[in-house]
Short mmCIF file of C-alpha atoms in Angstrom, two decimals:
data_model
loop_
_atom_site.label_atom_id
_atom_site.label_comp_id
_atom_site.label_asym_id
_atom_site.label_seq_id
_atom_site.Cartn_x
_atom_site.Cartn_y
_atom_site.Cartn_z
CA UNK A 17 -0.20 -0.16 -0.44
CA UNK A 18 2.19 2.63 -1.34
CA UNK A 19 1.35 6.31 -0.35
CA UNK A 20 -1.66 6.18 1.34
CA UNK A 21 -3.51 8.86 1.63
CA UNK A 22 -4.70 9.69 5.92
CA UNK A 23 -7.93 8.53 4.86
CA UNK A 24 -6.90 5.41 3.07
CA UNK A 25 -5.08 4.56 5.88
CA UNK A 26 -8.51 5.26 8.86
CA UNK A 27 -10.50 2.72 6.62
CA UNK A 28 -8.05 0.35 6.83
CA UNK A 29 -7.00 0.91 10.21
CA UNK A 30 -11.12 0.87 11.07
CA UNK A 31 -11.18 -2.94 9.07
CA UNK A 32 -7.75 -4.20 11.55
CA UNK A 33 -9.93 -2.32 14.17
CA UNK A 34 -12.78 -5.11 13.34
CA UNK A 35 -10.63 -8.31 12.55
CA UNK A 36 -9.39 -7.40 16.36
CA UNK A 37 -12.74 -6.94 17.82
CA UNK A 38 -13.16 -10.13 16.76
CA UNK A 39 -10.94 -12.02 17.73
CA UNK A 40 -10.91 -10.27 21.06
CA UNK A 41 -14.40 -11.90 21.20
CA UNK A 42 -16.02 -7.68 21.74
CA UNK A 43 -18.64 -8.56 19.35
CA UNK A 44 -20.18 -5.43 19.38
CA UNK A 45 -17.06 -3.68 19.09
CA UNK A 46 -16.94 -5.29 15.17
CA UNK A 47 -19.85 -5.01 15.55
CA UNK A 48 -19.54 -0.68 16.01
CA UNK A 49 -16.26 -0.07 13.84
CA UNK A 50 -18.11 -2.34 10.99
CA UNK A 51 -20.71 0.32 11.52
CA UNK A 52 -18.80 3.18 11.36
CA UNK A 53 -17.97 3.13 8.18
CA UNK A 54 -19.37 5.68 5.90
CA UNK A 55 -20.32 3.42 3.06
CA UNK A 56 -20.57 -0.09 1.76
CA UNK A 57 -17.51 1.03 -0.64
CA UNK A 58 -15.47 2.33 1.66
CA UNK A 59 -15.59 -0.50 3.92
CA UNK A 60 -14.42 -2.91 0.46
CA UNK A 61 -11.50 -0.68 0.37
CA UNK A 62 -10.55 -0.77 4.01
CA UNK A 63 -10.63 -4.74 4.20
CA UNK A 64 -8.99 -4.88 0.34
CA UNK A 65 -6.19 -2.29 1.37
CA UNK A 66 -5.87 -4.58 4.99
CA UNK A 67 -6.04 -7.95 2.43
CA UNK A 68 -2.93 -6.73 0.36
CA UNK A 69 -0.50 -5.14 3.18
CA UNK A 70 -1.60 -8.62 4.76
CA UNK A 71 -0.49 -10.14 1.73
CA UNK A 72 2.76 -8.37 1.62
CA UNK A 73 3.57 -8.31 4.79
CA UNK A 74 3.33 -12.87 4.82
CA UNK A 75 5.09 -12.28 0.94
CA UNK A 76 7.73 -10.27 2.66
CA UNK A 77 8.58 -13.15 5.40
CA UNK A 78 8.07 -16.16 3.04
CA UNK A 79 9.62 -14.85 0.10
CA UNK A 80 7.31 -16.52 -2.21
CA UNK A 81 5.58 -14.90 -5.16
CA UNK A 82 2.40 -13.10 -4.57
CA UNK A 83 0.36 -15.54 -6.75
CA UNK A 84 1.52 -18.33 -5.52
CA UNK A 85 0.07 -17.21 -2.18
CA UNK A 86 -3.40 -16.61 -3.51
CA UNK A 87 -3.46 -19.62 -4.81
CA UNK A 88 -2.26 -21.16 -1.95
CA UNK A 89 -5.02 -18.99 -0.17
CA UNK A 90 -7.62 -19.73 -2.12
CA UNK A 91 -6.56 -23.82 -1.94
CA UNK A 92 -7.24 -23.17 2.25
CA UNK A 93 -10.48 -21.52 1.48
CA UNK A 94 -11.68 -23.84 -1.39
CA UNK A 95 -10.83 -26.80 1.62
CA UNK A 96 -12.73 -24.80 4.30
CA UNK A 97 -15.70 -24.21 2.68
CA UNK A 98 -16.19 -27.41 2.00
CA UNK A 99 -15.48 -28.93 5.38
CA UNK A 100 -17.18 -25.61 7.71
CA UNK A 101 -16.11 -25.38 10.96
CA UNK A 102 -18.03 -26.60 13.63
CA UNK A 103 -20.35 -24.25 15.58
CA UNK A 104 -21.15 -23.73 19.13
#
């Protein structure tokens, strides 16, 4: 995410906050952060930027090509879709 505008950085940080709140089991906080996005387009952009940044960090650490990472991620998603986790 080179040359992010302050507005784009705020959207990315808000998306990261949603994920962090969810992992803290703060579902109310996650919902509040989701509702704080000014539009569906802004929410989509925030999560896109977060995914792009996260994949870039993984790529930098692993040395894998981005295409290989995306292919691996797609396979993991397909495998998990076939075997959804048990609900409590």
